[in-house]
Coordinates of C-alpha atoms and ligand atoms in Angstrom, one line a residue:
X1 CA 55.6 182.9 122.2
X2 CA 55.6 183.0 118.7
X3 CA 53.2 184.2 115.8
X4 CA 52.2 181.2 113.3
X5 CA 51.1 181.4 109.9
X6 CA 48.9 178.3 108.8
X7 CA 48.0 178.0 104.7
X8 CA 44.9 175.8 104.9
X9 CA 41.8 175.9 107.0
X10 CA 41.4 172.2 106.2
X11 CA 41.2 169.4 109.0
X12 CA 45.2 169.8 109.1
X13 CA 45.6 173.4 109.1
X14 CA 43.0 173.1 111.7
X15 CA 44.5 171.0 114.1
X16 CA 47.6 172.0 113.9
X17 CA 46.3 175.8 114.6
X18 CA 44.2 175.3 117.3
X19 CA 47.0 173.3 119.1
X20 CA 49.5 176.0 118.6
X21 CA 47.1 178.5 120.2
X22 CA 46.6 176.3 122.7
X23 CA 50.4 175.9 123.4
X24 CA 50.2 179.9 123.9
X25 CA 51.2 180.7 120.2
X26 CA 49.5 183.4 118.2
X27 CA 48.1 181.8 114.9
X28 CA 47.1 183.2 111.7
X29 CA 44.7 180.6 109.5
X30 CA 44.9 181.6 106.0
X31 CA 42.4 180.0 103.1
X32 CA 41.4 180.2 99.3
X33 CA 37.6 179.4 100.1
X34 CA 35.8 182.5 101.7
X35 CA 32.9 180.0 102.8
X36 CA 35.4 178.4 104.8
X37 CA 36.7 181.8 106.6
X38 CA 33.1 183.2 106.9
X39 CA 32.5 179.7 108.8
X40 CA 35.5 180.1 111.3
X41 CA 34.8 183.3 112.0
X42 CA 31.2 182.5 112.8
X43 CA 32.6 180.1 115.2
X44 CA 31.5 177.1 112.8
X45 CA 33.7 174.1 112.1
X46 CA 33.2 172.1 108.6
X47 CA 34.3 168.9 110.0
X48 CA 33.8 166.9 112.9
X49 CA 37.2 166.4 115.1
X50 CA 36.6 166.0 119.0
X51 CA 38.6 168.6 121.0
X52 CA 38.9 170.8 117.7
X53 CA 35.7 173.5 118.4
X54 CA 36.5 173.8 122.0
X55 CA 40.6 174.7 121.0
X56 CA 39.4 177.3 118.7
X57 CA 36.5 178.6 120.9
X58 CA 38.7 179.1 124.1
X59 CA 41.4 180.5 122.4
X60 CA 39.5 183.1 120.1
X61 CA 41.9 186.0 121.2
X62 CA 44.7 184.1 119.7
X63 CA 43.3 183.0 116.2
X64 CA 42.3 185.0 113.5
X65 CA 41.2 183.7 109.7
X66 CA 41.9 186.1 106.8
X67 CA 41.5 184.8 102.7
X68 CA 44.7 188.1 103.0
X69 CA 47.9 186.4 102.1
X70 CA 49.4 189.6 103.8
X71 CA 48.3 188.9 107.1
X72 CA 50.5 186.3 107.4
X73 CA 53.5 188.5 106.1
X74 CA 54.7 189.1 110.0
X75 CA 54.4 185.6 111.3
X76 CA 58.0 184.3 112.4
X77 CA 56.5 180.1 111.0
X78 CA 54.3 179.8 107.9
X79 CA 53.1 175.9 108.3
X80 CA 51.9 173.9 104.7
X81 CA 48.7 172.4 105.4
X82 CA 47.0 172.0 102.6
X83 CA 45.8 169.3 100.7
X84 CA 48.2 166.6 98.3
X85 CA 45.8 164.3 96.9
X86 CA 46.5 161.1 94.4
X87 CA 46.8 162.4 90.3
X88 CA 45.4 160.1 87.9
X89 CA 48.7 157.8 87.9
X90 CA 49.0 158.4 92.2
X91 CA 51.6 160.3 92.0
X92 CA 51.1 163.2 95.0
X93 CA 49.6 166.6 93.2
X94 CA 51.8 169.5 94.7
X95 CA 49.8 171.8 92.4
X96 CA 48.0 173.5 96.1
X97 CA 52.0 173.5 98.0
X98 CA 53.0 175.0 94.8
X99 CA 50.2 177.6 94.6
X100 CA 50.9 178.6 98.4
X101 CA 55.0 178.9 97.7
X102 CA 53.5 181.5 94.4
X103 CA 51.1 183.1 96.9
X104 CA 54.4 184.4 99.5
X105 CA 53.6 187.8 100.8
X106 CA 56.9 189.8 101.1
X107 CA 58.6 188.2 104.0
X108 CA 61.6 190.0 106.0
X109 CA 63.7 188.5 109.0
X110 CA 64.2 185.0 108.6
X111 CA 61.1 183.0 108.4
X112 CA 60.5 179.7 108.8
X113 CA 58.1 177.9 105.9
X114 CA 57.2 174.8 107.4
X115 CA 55.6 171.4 105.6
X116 CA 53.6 169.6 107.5
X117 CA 51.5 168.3 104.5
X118 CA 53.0 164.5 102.9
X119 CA 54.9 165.4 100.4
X120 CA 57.4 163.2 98.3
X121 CA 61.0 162.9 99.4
X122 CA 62.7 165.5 97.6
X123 CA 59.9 168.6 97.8
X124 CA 61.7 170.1 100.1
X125 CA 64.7 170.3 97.9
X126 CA 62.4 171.3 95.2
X127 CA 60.5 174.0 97.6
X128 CA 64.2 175.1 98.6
X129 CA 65.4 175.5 94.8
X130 CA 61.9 177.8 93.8
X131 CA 62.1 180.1 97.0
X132 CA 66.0 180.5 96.3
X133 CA 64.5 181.1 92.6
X134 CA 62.1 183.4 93.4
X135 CA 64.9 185.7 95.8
X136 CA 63.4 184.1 99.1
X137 CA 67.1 182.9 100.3
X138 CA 66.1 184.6 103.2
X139 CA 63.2 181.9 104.0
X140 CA 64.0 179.3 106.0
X141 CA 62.5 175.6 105.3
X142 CA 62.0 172.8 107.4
X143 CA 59.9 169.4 107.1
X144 CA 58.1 168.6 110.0
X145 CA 54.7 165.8 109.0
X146 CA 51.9 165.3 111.4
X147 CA 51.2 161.9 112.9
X148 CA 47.5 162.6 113.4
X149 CA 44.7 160.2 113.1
X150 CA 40.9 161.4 112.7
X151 CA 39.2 161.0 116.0
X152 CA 42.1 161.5 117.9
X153 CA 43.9 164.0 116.1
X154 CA 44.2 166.8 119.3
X155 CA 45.8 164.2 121.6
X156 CA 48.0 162.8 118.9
X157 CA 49.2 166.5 118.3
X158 CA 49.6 167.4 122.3
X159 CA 51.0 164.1 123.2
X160 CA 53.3 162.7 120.4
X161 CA 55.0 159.5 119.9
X162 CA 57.9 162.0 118.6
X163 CA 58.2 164.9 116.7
X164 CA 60.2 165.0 113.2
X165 CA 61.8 167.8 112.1
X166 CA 63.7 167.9 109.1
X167 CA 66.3 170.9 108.0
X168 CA 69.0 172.7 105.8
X169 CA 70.1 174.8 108.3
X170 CA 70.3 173.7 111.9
X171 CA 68.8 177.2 113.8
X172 CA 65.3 176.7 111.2
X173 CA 65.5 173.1 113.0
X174 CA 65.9 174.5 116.2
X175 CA 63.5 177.6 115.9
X176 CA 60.8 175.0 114.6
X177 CA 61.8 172.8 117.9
X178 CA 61.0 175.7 120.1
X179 CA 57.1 175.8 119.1
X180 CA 56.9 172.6 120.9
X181 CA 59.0 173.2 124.0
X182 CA 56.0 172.5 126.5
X183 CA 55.3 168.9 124.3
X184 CA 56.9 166.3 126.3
X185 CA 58.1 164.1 123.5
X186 CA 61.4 163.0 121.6
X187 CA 62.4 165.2 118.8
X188 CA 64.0 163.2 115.4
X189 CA 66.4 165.7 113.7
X190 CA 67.4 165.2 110.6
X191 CA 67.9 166.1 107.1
X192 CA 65.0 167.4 104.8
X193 CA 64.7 163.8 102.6
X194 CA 64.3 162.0 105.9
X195 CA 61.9 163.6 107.5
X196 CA 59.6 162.9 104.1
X197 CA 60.8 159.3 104.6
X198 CA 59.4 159.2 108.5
X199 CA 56.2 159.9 107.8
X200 CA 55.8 158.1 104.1
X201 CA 57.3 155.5 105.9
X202 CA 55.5 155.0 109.3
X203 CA 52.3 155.0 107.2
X204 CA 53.5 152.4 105.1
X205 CA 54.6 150.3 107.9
X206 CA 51.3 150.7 109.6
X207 CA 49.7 149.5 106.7
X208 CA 52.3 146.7 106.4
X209 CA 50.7 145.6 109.5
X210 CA 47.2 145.6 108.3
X211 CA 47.8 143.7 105.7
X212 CA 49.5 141.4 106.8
X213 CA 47.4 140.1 109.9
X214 CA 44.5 140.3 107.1
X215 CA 46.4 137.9 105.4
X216 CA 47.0 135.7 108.5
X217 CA 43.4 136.2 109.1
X218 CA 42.8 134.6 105.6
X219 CA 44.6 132.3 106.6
X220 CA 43.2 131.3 109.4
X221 CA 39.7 131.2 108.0
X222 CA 41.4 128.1 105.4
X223 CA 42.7 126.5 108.7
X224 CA 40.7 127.0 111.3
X225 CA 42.2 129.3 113.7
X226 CA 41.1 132.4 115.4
X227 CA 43.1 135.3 114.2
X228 CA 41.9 137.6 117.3
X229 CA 43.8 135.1 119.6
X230 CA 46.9 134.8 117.3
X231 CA 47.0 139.0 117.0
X232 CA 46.6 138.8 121.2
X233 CA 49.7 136.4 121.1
X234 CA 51.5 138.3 118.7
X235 CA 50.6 141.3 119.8
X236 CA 52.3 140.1 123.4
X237 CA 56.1 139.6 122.1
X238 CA 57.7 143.4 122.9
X239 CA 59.7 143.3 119.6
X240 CA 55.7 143.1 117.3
X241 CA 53.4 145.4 119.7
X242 CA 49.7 145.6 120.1
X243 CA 48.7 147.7 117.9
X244 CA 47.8 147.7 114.5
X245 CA 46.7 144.2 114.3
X246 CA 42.8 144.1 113.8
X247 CA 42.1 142.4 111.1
X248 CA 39.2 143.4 109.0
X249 CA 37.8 144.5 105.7
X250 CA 41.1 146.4 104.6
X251 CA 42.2 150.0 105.2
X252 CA 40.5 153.4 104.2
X253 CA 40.3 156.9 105.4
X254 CA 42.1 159.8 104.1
X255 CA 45.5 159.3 104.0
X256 CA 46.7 155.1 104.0
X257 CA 45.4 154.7 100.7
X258 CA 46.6 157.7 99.1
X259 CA 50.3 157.4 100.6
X260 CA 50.8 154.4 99.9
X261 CA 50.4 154.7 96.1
X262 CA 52.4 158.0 97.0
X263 CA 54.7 156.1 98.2
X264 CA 54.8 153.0 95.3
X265 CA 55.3 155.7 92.8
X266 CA 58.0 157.7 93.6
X267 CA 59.9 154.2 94.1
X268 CA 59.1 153.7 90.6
X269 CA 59.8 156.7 89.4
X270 CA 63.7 156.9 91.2
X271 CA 63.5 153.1 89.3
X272 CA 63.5 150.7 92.4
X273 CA 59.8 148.6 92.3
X274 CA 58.6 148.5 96.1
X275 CA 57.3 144.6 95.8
X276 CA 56.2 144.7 99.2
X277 CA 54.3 147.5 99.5
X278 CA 52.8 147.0 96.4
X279 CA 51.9 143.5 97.9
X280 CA 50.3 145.2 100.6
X281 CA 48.0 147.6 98.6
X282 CA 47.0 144.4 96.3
X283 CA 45.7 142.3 99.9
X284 CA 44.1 145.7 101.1
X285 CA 41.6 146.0 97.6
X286 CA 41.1 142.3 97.8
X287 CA 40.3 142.0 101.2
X288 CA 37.6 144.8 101.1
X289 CA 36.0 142.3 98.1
X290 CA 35.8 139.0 100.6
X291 CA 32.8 139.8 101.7
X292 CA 30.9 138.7 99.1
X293 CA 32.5 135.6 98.6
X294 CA 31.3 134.9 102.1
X295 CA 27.8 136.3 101.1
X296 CA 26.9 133.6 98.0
X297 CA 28.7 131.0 100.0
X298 CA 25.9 131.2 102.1
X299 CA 23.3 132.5 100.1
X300 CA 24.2 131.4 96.4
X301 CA 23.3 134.3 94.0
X302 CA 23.2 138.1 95.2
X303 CA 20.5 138.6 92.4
X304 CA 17.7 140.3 94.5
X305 CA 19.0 139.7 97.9
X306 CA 18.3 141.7 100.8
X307 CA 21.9 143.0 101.9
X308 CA 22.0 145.6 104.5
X309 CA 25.3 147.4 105.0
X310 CA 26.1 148.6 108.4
X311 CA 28.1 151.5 108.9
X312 CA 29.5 153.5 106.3
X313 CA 32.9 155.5 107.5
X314 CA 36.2 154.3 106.9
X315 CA 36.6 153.6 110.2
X316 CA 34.4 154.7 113.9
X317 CA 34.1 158.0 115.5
X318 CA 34.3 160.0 112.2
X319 CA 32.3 161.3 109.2
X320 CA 34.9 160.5 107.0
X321 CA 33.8 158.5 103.4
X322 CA 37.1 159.0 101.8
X323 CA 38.2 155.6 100.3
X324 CA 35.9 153.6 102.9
X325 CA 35.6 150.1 102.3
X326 CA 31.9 150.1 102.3
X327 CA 31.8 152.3 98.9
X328 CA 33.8 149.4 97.4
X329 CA 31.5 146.7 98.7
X330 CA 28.3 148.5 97.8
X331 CA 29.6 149.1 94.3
X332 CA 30.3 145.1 94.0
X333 CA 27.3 144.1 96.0
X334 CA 25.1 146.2 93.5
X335 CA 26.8 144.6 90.6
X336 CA 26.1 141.0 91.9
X337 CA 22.6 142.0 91.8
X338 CA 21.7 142.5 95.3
X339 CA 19.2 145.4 97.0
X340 CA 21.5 147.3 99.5
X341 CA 20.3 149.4 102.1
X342 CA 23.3 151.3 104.2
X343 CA 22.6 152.8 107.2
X344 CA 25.8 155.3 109.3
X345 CA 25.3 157.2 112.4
X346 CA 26.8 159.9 111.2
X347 CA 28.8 159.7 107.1
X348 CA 26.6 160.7 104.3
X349 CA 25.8 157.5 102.6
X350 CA 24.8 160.4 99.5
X351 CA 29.2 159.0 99.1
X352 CA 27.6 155.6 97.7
X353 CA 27.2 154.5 94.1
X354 CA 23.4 155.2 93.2
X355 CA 21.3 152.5 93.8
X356 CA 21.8 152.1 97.5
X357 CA 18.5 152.5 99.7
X358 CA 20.3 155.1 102.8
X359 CA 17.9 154.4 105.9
X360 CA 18.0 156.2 109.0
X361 CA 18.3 153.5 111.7
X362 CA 19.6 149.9 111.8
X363 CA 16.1 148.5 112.3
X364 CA 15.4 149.9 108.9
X365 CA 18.2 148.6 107.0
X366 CA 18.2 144.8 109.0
X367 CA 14.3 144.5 108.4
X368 CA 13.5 141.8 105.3
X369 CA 17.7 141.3 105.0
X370 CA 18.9 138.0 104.2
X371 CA 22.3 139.4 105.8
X372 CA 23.4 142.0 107.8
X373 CA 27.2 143.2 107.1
X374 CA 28.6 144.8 109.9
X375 CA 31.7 147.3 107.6
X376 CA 32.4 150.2 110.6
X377 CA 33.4 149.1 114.0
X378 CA 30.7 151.3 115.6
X379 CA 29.7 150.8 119.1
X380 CA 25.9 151.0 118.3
X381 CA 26.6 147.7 116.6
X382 CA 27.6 145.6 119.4
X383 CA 24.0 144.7 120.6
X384 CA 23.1 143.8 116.7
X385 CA 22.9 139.8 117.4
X386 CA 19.3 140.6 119.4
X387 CA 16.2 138.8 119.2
X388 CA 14.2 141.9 118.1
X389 CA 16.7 142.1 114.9
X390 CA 16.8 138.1 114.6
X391 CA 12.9 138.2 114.2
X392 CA 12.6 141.2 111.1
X393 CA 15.6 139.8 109.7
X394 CA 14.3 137.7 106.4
X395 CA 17.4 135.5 107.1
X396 CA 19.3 136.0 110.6
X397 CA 23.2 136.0 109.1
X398 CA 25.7 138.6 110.0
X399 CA 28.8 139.3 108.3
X400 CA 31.0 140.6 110.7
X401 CA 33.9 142.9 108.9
X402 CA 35.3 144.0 112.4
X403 CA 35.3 141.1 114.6
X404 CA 32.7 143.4 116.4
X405 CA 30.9 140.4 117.8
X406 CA 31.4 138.2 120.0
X407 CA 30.7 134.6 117.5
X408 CA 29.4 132.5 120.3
X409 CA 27.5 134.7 121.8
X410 CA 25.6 135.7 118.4
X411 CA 25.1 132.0 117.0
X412 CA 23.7 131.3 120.2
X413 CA 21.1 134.0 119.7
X414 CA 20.3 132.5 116.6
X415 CA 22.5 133.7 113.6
X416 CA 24.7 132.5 111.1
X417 CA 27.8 134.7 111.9
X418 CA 31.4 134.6 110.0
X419 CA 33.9 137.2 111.4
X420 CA 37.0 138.1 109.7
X421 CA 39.7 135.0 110.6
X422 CA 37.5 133.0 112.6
X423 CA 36.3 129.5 112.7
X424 CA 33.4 129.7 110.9
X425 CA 30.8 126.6 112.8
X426 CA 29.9 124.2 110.6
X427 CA 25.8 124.8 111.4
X428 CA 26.8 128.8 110.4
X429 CA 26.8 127.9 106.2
X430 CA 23.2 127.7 105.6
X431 CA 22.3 125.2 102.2
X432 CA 22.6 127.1 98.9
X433 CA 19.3 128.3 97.8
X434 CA 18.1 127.1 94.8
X435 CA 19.3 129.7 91.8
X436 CA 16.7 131.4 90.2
X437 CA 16.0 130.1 86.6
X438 CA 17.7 131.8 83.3
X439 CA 15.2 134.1 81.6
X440 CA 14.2 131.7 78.5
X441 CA 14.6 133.5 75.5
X442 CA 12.2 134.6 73.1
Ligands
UDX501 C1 46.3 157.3 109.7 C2 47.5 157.3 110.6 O1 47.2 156.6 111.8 C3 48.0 158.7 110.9 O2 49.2 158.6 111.7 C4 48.3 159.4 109.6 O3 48.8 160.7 109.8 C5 47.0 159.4 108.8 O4 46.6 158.1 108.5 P1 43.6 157.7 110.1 O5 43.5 157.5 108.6 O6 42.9 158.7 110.7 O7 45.2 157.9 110.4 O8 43.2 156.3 110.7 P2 43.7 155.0 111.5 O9 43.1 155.0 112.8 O10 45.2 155.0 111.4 O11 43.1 153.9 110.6 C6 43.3 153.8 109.2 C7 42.6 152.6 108.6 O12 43.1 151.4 109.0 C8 41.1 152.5 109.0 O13 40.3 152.2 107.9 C9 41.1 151.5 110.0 O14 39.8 150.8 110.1 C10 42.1 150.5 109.5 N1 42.7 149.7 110.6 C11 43.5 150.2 111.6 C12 42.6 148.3 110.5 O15 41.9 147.8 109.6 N2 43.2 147.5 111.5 C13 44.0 148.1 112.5 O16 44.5 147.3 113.3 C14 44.1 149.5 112.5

């Protein structure tokens, strides 16, 4: 078993820790921010991740959390897990890998520095270049990105679609390799470039995906087809897969939005203009704005209308606000005029522009609307279309940004419902209500 260094106690760092304890490893977490230490050493966990608490409670004996660079001097891996968010233009800001690479305790043997944050292709050369600047030849470096998605980031980590693991020197590759001997899951070797490009480039793809059945989902609303059943027949043909292919109110969350303009600009800036991904980053900010064209088309003006927004997160089963959708539609709704009250199980709605109402239950946000908009595909929605809700609602019309609902089911209890890429009934659009009169001037 080896001992592992991890720089960042964020939801990375985290992860990837508590999984290498549980594979038997002994870990090292090592932070800037001493509430964060204090915390894990108290047992607390900023964030929510299933699985996550219960790693690092069973395997105490294994982990320890020190602010002490030098703690980690003696670990035989030193894993990058820290944060590389969008600048100002979206390039990735390397200023925290950088920091970390300055931070290098004195390091003997051969150890392994290890990237598992998304980074541009080429850091690694440029990582390689400053250790061999700063008289760290001895330190090996390998790329190896995580593949984790929030909610079900300890099963993503345990049971991988594949590993990547990208080197100079073939024995860093195959030391790194080791750590995950009792994984059951292909390993991609590979150079230090491509292993960036796997991960920039799986998230892009996935993306891709979104996008695209978003589109057909458009689509389909201009022609009258049902985009659920077209992503079900799609879905079905081996070479397209399953997966991937809900269409809804466009992408958020933590990383898709941020790699791909990661992604878009360091095309542009090795002078090759990525039209497609651009393409898909333009349908993702448009399609979290369709919403209220779907709104005035069935209630004319936003000015003072009702609009409750239901659910928050970027997606179910997490906390997370980062880039959500409903931010964007809140922002628009408010400047159309509209009152919005939000209501989230669990994100803080504190992440919306001022001037939305945050209300503790659904009932609260649904009574008096003139629609209900249905943003996060939580379960607690699913029994929305009900008679109770129909009667406080001040007009019974859902918009449905998931496809949560089943559409016959809730027009037959007595709503207006539009999905996303489904027939819309021709009873569903209600007659425009009269617009209120222009203020007369004085
Ligand atoms: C994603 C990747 O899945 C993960 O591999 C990468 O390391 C980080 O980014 P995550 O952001 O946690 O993980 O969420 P994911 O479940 O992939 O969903 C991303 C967004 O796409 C969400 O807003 C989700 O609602 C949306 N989505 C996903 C769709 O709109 N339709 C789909 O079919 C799938």
């Amino acid at each position: 078993m080896s001992k592992v260094g991890i720089f960042g106690a964020g939801w990375v760092g985290l992860v990837t820790g508590a999984c290498f304890a549980e594979l038997g490893h002994q870990v090292v977490v090592r932070d800037v921010v001493p509430a964060k230490i204090e915390a894990l050493r108290r047992g607390d966990v900023l964030f929510h991740e299933d699985g996550v608490p219960e790693l690092l409670d069973a395997h105490a004996g294994r982990l320890t959390y020190t602010l002490d660079v030098a703690d980690v001097a003696d670990c035989e891996f030193l894993f990058v897990c820290v944060d590389t968010p969008p600048t100002y233009s979206g390039d990735a800001d390397l200023s925290r890998v950088w920091t970390v690479i300055d931070e290098l305790p004195d390091l003997d043997g051969r150890p392994v520095l290890v990237m598992k944050s998304t980074v541009p292709v080429g850091t690694g050369e440029k990582i390689r270049a400053g250790l061999d600047q700063r008289g760290l030849e001895h330190v090996g470096y390998v790329s190896n990105p995580e593949f984790l998605a929030e909610g079900t980031a300890v099963r993503d980590f345990m049971h991988p679609d594949r590993i990547a693991i990208g080197a100079f020197h073939a024995d860093d590759g195959d030391a790194v390799a080791r750590l995950y001997e009792q994984i059951d899951a292909p390993i991609v070797r590979s150079d230090v470039n491509s292993a960036e490009m796997i991960k920039l480039a799986a998230n892009a793809f996935l993306m891709t995906r979104i996008s695209f059945i978003n589109e057909i989902a458009n689509v389909c609303e201009a022609t009258g087809a049902d985009v659920v059943k077209v992503a079900e027949g799609v879905g079905l043909d081996h070479r397209l897969g399953p997966h991937f292919l809900r269409a809804g109110i466009g992408y958020g969350g933590s990383c898709f939005p941020k790699d791909s303009l990661a992604l878009k600009q360091l095309a542009s800036n090795s002078g090759y203009h990525f039209q497609l991904l651009s393409a898909v980053i333009e349908v993702n900010e448009l399609q979290k704005r369709r919403v209220i064209g779907k709104l005035t088309r069935h209630l004319g003006s936003l000015r003072g209308k009702n609009v409750a927004l239901l659910g928050l997160a970027f997606k179910a089963g997490t906390d997370d606000m980062r880039e959500a959708p409903s931010i964007v539609l809140a922002s628009r709704l408010l400047a159309e005029g509209a009152e919005v009250r939000a209501w989230d199980p669990v994100a803080d709605g504190g992440k919306l522009p001022k001037g939305v109402e945050v209300v503790p239950t659904v009932a609260d946000a649904v009574r008096g609307a003139d629609a209900a908009v249905i943003v996060t595909e939580w379960e607690e929605l699913r029994g929305l279309a009900s008679p109770e809700v129909r009667a406080t609602m001040a007009n019974p019309l859902i918009i449905d940004g998931r496809n949560l609902l089943d559409p016959d089911e809730t027009r037959r209890a007595g709503f207006a419902y539009e999905g996303v890429g489904r027939p819309v009934s021709p009873t569903d659009v209600l007659p425009q209500l009269p617009e209120a009169a222009p203020a007369q001037e004085a």
